[in-house]
mmCIF file of C-alpha atoms and ligand atoms in Angstrom:
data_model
loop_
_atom_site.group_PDB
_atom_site.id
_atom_site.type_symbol
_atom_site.label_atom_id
_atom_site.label_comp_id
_atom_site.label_asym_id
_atom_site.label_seq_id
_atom_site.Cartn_x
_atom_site.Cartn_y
_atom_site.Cartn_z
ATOM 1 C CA UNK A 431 50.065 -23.199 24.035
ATOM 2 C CA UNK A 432 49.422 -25.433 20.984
ATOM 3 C CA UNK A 433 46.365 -26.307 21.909
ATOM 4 C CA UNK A 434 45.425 -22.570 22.443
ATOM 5 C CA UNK A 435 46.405 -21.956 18.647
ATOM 6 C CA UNK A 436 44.649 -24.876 17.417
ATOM 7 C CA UNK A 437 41.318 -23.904 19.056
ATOM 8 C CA UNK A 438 41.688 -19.948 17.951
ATOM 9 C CA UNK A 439 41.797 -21.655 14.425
ATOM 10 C CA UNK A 440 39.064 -24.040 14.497
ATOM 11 C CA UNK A 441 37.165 -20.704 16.345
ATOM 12 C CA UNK A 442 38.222 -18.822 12.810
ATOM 13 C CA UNK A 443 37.203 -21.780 10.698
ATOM 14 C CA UNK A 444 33.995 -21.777 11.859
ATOM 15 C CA UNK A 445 33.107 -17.833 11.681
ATOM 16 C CA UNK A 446 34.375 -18.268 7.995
ATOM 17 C CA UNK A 447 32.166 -21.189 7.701
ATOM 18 C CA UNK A 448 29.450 -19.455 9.180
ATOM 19 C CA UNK A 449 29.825 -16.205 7.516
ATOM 20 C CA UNK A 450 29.782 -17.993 3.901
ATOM 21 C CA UNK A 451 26.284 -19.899 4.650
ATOM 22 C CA UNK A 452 24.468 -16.939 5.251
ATOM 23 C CA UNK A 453 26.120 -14.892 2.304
ATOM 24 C CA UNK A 454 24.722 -17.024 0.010
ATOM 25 C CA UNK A 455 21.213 -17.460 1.770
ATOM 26 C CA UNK A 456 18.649 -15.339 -0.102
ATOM 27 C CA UNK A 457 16.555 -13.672 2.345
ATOM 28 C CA UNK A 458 13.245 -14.941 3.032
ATOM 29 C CA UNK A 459 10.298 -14.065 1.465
ATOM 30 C CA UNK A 460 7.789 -11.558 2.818
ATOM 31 C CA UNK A 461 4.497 -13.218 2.989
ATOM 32 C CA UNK A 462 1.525 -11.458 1.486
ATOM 33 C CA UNK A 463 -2.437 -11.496 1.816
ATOM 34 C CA UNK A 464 -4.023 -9.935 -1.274
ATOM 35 C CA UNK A 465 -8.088 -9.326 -0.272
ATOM 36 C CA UNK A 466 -10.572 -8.706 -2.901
ATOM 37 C CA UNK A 467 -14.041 -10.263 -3.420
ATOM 38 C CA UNK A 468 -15.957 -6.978 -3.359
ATOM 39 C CA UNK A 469 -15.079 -3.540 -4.933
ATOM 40 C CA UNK A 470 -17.223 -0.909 -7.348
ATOM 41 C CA UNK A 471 -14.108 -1.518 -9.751
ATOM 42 C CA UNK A 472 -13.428 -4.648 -11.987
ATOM 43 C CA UNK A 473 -10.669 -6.600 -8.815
ATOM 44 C CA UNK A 474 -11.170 -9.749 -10.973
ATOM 45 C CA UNK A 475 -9.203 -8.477 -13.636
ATOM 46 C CA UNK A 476 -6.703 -6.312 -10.905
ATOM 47 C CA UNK A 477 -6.092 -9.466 -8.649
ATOM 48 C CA UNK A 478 -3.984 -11.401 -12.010
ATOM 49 C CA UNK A 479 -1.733 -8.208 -12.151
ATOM 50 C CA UNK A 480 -1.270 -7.015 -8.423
ATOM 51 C CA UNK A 481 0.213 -10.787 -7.646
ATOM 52 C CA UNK A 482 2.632 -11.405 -9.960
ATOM 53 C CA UNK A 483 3.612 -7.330 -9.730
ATOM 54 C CA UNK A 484 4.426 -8.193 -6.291
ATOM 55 C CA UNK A 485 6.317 -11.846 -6.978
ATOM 56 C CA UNK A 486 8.078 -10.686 -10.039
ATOM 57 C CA UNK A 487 11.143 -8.810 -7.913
ATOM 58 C CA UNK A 488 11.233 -12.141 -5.883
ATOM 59 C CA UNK A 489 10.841 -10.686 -2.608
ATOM 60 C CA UNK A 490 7.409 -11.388 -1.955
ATOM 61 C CA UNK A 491 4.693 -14.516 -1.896
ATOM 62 C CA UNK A 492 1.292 -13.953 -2.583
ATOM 63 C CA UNK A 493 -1.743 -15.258 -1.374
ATOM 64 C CA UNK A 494 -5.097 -14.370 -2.384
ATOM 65 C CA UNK A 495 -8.134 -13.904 -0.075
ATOM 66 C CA UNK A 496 -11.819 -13.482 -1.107
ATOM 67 C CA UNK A 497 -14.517 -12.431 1.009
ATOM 68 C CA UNK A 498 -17.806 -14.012 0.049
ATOM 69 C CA UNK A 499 -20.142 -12.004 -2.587
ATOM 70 C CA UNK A 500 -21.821 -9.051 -1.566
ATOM 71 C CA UNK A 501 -25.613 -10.863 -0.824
ATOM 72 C CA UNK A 502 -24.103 -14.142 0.104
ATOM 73 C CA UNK A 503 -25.464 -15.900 3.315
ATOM 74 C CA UNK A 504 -24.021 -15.155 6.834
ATOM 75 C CA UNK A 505 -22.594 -18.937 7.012
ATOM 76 C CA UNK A 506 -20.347 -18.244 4.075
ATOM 77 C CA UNK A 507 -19.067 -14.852 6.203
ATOM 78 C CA UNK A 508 -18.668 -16.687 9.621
ATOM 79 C CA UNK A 509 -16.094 -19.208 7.954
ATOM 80 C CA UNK A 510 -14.409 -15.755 6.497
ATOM 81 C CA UNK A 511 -11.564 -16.066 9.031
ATOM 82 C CA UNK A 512 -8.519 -14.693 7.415
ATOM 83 C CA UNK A 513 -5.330 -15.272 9.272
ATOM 84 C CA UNK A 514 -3.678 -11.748 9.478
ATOM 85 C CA UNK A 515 -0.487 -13.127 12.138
ATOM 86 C CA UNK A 516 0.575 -15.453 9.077
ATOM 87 C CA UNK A 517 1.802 -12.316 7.146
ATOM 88 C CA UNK A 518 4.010 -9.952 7.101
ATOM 89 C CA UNK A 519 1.582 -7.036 4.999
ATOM 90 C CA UNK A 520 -1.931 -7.298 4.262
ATOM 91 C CA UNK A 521 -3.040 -5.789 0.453
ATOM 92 C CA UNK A 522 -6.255 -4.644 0.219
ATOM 93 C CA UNK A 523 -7.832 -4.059 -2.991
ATOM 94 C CA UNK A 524 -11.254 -4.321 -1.311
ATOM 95 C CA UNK A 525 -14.049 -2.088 -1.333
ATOM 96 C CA UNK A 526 -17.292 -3.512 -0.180
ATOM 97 C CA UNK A 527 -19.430 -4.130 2.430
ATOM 98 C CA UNK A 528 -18.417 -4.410 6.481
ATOM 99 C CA UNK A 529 -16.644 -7.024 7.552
ATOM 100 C CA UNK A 530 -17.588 -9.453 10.806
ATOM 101 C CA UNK A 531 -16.792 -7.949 13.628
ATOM 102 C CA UNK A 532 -14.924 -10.358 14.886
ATOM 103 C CA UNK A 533 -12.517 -10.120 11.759
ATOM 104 C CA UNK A 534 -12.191 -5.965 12.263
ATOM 105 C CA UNK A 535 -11.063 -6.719 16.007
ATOM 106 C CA UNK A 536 -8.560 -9.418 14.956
ATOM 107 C CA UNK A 537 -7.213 -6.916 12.190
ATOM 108 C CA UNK A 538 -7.402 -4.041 14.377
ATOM 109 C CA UNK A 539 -4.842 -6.272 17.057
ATOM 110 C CA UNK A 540 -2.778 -7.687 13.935
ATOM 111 C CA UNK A 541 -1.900 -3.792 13.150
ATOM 112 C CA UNK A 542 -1.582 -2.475 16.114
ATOM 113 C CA UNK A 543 1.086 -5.201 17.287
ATOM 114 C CA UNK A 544 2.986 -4.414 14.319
ATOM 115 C CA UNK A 545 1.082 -5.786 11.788
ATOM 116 C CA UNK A 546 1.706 -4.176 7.618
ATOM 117 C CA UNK A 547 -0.707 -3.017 5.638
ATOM 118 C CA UNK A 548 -0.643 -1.524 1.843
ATOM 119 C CA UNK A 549 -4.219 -0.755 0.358
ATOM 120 C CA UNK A 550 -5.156 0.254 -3.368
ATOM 121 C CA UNK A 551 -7.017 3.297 -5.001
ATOM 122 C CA UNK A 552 -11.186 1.977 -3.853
ATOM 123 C CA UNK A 553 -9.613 0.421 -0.971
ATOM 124 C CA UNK A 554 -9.992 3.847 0.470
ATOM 125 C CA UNK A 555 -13.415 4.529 -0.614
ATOM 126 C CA UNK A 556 -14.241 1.059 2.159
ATOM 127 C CA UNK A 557 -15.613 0.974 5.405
ATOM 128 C CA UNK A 558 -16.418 5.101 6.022
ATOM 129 C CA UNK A 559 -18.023 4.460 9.074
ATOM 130 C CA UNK A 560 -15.436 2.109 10.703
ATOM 131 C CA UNK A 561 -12.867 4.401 13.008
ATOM 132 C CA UNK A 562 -10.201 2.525 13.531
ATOM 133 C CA UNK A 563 -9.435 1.473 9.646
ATOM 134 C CA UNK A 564 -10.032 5.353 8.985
ATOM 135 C CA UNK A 565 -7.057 6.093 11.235
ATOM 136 C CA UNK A 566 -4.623 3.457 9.721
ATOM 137 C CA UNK A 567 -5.452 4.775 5.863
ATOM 138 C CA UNK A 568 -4.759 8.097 7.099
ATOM 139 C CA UNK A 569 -7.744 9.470 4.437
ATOM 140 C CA UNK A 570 -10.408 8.438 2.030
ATOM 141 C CA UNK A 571 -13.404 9.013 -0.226
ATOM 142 C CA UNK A 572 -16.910 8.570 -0.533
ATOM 143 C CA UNK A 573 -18.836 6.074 2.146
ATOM 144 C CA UNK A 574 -20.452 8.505 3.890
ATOM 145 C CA UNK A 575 -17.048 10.811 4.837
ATOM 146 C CA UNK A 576 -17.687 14.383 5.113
ATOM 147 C CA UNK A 577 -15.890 16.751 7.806
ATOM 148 C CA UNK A 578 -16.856 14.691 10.649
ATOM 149 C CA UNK A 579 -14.230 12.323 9.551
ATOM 150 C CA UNK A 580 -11.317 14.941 9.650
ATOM 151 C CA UNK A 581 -9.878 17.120 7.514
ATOM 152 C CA UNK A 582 -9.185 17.327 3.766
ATOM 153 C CA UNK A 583 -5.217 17.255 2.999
ATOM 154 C CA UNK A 584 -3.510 17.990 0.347
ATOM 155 C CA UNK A 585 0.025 19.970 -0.377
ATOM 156 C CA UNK A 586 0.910 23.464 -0.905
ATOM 157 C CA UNK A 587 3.967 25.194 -1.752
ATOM 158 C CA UNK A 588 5.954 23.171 1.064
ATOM 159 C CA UNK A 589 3.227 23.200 3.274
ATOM 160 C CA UNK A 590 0.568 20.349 4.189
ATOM 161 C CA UNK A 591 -2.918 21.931 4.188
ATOM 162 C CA UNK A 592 -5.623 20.855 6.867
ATOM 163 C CA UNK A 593 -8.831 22.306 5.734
ATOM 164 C CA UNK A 594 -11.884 21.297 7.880
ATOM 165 C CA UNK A 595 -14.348 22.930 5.484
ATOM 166 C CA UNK A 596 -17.555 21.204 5.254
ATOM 167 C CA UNK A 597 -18.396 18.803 2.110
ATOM 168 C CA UNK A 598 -17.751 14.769 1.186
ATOM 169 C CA UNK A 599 -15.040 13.455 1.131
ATOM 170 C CA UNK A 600 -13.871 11.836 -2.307
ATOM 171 C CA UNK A 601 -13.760 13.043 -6.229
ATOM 172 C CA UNK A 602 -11.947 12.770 -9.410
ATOM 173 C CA UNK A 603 -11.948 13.810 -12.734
ATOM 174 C CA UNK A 604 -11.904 12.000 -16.365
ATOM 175 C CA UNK A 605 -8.889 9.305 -16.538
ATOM 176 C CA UNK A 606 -5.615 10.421 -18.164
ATOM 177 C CA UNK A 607 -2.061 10.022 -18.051
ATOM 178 C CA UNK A 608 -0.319 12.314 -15.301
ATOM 179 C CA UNK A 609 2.386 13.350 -13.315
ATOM 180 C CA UNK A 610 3.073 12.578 -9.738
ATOM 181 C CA UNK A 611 6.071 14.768 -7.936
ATOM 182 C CA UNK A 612 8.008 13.233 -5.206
ATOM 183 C CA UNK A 613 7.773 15.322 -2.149
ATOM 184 C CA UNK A 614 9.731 13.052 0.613
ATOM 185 C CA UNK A 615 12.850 11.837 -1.489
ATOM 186 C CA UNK A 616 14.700 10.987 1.427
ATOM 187 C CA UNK A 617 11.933 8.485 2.362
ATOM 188 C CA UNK A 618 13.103 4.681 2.448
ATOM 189 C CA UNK A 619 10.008 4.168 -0.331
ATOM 190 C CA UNK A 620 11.302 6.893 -2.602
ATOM 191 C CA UNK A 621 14.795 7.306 -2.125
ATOM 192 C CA UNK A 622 16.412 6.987 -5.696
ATOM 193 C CA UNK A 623 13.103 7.972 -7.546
ATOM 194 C CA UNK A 624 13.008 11.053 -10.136
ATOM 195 C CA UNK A 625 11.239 13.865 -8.700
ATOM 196 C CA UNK A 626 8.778 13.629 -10.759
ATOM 197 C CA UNK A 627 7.292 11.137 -13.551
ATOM 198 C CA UNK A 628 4.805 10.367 -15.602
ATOM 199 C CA UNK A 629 1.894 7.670 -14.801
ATOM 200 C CA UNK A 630 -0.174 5.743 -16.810
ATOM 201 C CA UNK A 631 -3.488 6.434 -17.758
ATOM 202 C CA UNK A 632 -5.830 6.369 -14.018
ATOM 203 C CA UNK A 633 -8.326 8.244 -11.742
ATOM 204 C CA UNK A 634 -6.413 11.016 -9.801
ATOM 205 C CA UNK A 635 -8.514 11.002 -6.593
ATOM 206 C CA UNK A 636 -8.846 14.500 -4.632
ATOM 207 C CA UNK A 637 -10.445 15.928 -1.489
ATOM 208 C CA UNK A 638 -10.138 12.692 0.368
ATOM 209 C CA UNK A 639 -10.158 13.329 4.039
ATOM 210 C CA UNK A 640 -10.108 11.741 7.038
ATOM 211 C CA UNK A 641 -8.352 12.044 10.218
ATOM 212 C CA UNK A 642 -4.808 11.793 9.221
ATOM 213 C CA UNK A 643 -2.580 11.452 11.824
ATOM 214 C CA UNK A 644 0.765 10.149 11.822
ATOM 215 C CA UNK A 645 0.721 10.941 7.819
ATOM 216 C CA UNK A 646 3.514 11.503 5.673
ATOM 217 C CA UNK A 647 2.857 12.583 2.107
ATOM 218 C CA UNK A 648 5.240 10.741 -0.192
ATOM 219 C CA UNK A 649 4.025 12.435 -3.306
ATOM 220 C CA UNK A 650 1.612 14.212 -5.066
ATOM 221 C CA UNK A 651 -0.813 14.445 -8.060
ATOM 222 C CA UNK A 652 -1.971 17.789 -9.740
ATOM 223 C CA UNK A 653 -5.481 17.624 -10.210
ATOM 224 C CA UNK A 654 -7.763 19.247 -12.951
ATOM 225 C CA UNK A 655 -10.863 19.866 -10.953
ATOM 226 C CA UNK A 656 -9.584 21.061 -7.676
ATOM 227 C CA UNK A 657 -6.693 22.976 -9.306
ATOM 228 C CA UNK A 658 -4.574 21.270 -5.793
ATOM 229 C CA UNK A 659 -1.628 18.816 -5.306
ATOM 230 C CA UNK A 660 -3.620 15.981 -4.352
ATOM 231 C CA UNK A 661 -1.983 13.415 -1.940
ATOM 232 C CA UNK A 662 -1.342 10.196 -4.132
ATOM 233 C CA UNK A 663 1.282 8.132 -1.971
ATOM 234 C CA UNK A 664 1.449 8.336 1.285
ATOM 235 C CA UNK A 665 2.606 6.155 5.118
ATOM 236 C CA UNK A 666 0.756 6.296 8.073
ATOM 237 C CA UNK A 667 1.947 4.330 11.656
ATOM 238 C CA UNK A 668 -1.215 2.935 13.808
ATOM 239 C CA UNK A 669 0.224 1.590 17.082
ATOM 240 C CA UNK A 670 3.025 -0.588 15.968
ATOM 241 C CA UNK A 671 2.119 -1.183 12.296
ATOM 242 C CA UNK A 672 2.485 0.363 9.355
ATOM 243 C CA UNK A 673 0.947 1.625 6.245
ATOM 244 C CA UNK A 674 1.576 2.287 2.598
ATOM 245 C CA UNK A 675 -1.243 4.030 1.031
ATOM 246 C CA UNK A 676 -1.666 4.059 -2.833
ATOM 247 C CA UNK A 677 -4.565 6.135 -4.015
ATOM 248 C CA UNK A 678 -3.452 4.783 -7.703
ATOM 249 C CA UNK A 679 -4.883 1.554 -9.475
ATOM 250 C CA UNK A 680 -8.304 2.599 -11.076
ATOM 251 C CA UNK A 681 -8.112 -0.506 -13.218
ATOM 252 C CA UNK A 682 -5.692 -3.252 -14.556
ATOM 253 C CA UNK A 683 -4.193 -0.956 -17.228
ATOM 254 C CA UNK A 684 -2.952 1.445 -14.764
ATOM 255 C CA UNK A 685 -1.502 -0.822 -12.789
ATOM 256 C CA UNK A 686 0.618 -1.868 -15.491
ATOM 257 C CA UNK A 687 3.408 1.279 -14.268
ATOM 258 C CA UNK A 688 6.148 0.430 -14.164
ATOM 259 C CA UNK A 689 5.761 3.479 -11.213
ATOM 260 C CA UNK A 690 2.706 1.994 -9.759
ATOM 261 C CA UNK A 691 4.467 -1.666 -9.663
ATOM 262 C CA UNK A 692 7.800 -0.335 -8.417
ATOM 263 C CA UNK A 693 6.320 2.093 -5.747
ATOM 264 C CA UNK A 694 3.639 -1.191 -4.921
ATOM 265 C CA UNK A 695 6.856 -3.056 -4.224
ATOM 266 C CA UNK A 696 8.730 -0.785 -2.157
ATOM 267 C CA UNK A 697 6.195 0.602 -0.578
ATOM 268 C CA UNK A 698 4.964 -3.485 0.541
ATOM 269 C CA UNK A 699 8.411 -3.942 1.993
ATOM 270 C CA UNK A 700 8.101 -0.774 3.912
ATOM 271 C CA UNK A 701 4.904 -1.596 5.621
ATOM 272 C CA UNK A 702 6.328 -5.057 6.313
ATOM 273 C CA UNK A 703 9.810 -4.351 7.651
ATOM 274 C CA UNK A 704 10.295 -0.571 7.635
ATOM 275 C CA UNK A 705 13.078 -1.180 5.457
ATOM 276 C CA UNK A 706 13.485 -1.022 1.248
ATOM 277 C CA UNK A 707 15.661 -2.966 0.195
ATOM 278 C CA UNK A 708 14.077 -3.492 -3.678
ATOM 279 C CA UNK A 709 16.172 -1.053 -6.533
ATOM 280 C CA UNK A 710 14.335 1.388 -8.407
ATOM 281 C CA UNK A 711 14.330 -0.358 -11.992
ATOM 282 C CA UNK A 712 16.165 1.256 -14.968
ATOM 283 C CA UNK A 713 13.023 2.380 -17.080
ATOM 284 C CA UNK A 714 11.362 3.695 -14.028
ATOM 285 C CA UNK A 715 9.068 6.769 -15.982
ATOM 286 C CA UNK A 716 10.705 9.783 -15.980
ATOM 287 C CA UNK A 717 8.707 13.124 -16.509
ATOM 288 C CA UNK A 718 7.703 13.065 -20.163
ATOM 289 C CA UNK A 719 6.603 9.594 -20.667
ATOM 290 C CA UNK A 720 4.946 7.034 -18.883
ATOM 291 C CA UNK A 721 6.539 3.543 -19.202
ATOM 292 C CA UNK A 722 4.344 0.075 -18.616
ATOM 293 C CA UNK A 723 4.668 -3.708 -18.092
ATOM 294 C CA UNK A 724 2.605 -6.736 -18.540
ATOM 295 C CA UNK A 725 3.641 -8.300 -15.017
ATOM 296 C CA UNK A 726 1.655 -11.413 -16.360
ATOM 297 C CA UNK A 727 4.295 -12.027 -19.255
HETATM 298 ZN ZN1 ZN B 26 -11.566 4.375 -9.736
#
């Protein structure tokens, strides 16, 4: 009997024990691959804030990949081997010419195993011709897209709009500060967001298209030249992985946001775990005024 008791104690001592070490464990870091090295937008000076806007809310490491120049020799491409099973989401900021094929296939397995991806306003403008990237970013501009790669989406009153009218995919009008509306506040990337607010000073891309299937439009941008709710966050699922898609981040100043940054964050963890855990900050923009951060400082 006593030695009954004394082992249901030492059994409690050590769930107590057990329960304490991994209270006090901070969880462990999400492992990031930023890729840039080629884009029709100024990455070298994007790169030094999309890092530490990642890092600065501690769940996330950061390292940086850069695919060789845009006329470099083939040798420097074949020892372009980036190692997409060592992280958890891959950013792209890249927007450039094709990768080896070899790396597409290994990316293509990465995401469909489960693999995360998050990808950056020209990030969407890459690879027009490529099919399977097409699917995972759900829609994009320019490269060659017109209505052979799908339709043009965008939201209305409620609805989601399909329109498989003829034309290229990919405009936008002169940079300025605007607002984006939340459309899916229940979403694990938006949940505690206001429903709308105001961004910093960007492109708002429109009449992007592309196949997009398996799409949810997280929220919306009004633009000035097609007069339409643009899509301007937004998930998409390929096989097992998943995909945040932010059409902002024209150049470093708008990705000063405290919006961009916040969504950036959440929307990283997302495609990594399918969870959020990160809080919306306390000067998160609200409608009238746009609010920004030097991540760097
Ligand atoms: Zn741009």
């Amino acid at each position: 009997m006593k030695t009954k008791r004394t082992q249901v104690t030492l059994s409690v001592l050590v769930c107590l024990v057990t329960i304490c070490m991994f209270a006090g464990a901070a969880p462990e870091k999400l492992k990031v691959l930023l890729i840039d090295g080629q884009n029709n937008h100024n990455w070298k000076s994007q790169t030094p804030i999309l890092k530490p806007a990642l890092e600065m809310c501690g769940r996330f490491t950061v390292d940086v990949s850069t695919t060789p120049a845009k006329k470099a020799p083939k040798a420097d491409w074949d020892n372009w081997k980036p190692n997409f099973s060592k992280y958890d989401v891959i950013l792209s900021n890249y927007n450039g010419q094709m990768w080896p094929e070899s790396v597409c296939k290994d990316f293509e397995e990465y995401m469909k195993n489960g693999g995360g991806l998050a990808l950056t306003h020209a990030a969407d403008n890459a690879f027009g011709k490529w099919d399977e990237y097409n699917k995972m970013i759900g829609l994009g501009g320019w490269g060659g897209r017109n209505e052979k790669s799908g339709p043009y989406v965008y939201w209305n009153e409620g609805e989601i709009v399909r329109d498989m009218k003829p034309g290229g995919g990919g405009t936008h009008g002169a940079q300025r500060e605007y607002t984006i509306e939340t459309r899916q506040p229940n979403h694990p990337i938006m949940k505690g967001l206001p429903t709308s607010w105001m961004h910093t000073r960007d492109e708002l891309y429109a009449n992007l298209r592309g196949p997009g299937e398996n799409m949810t439009i997280l929220a919306t941008g009004l633009s000035a030249k097609t007069k339409k709710h643009e899509p301007i966050l937004l998930t998409i699922t390929y096989g097992e992985g998943r995909v945040f898609h932010d059409v902002l981040g024209h150049a470093d100043y708008s990705m000063k946001c405290v919006g961009f940054i916040t969504t950036l964050q959440r929307g990283c963890e997302w495609a990594a775990t399918g969870r959020v855990t990160i809080p919306v900050p306390e000067n998160f923009p609200g409608p009238s005024k746009s609010v920004v951060l030097d991540p760097t400082e």
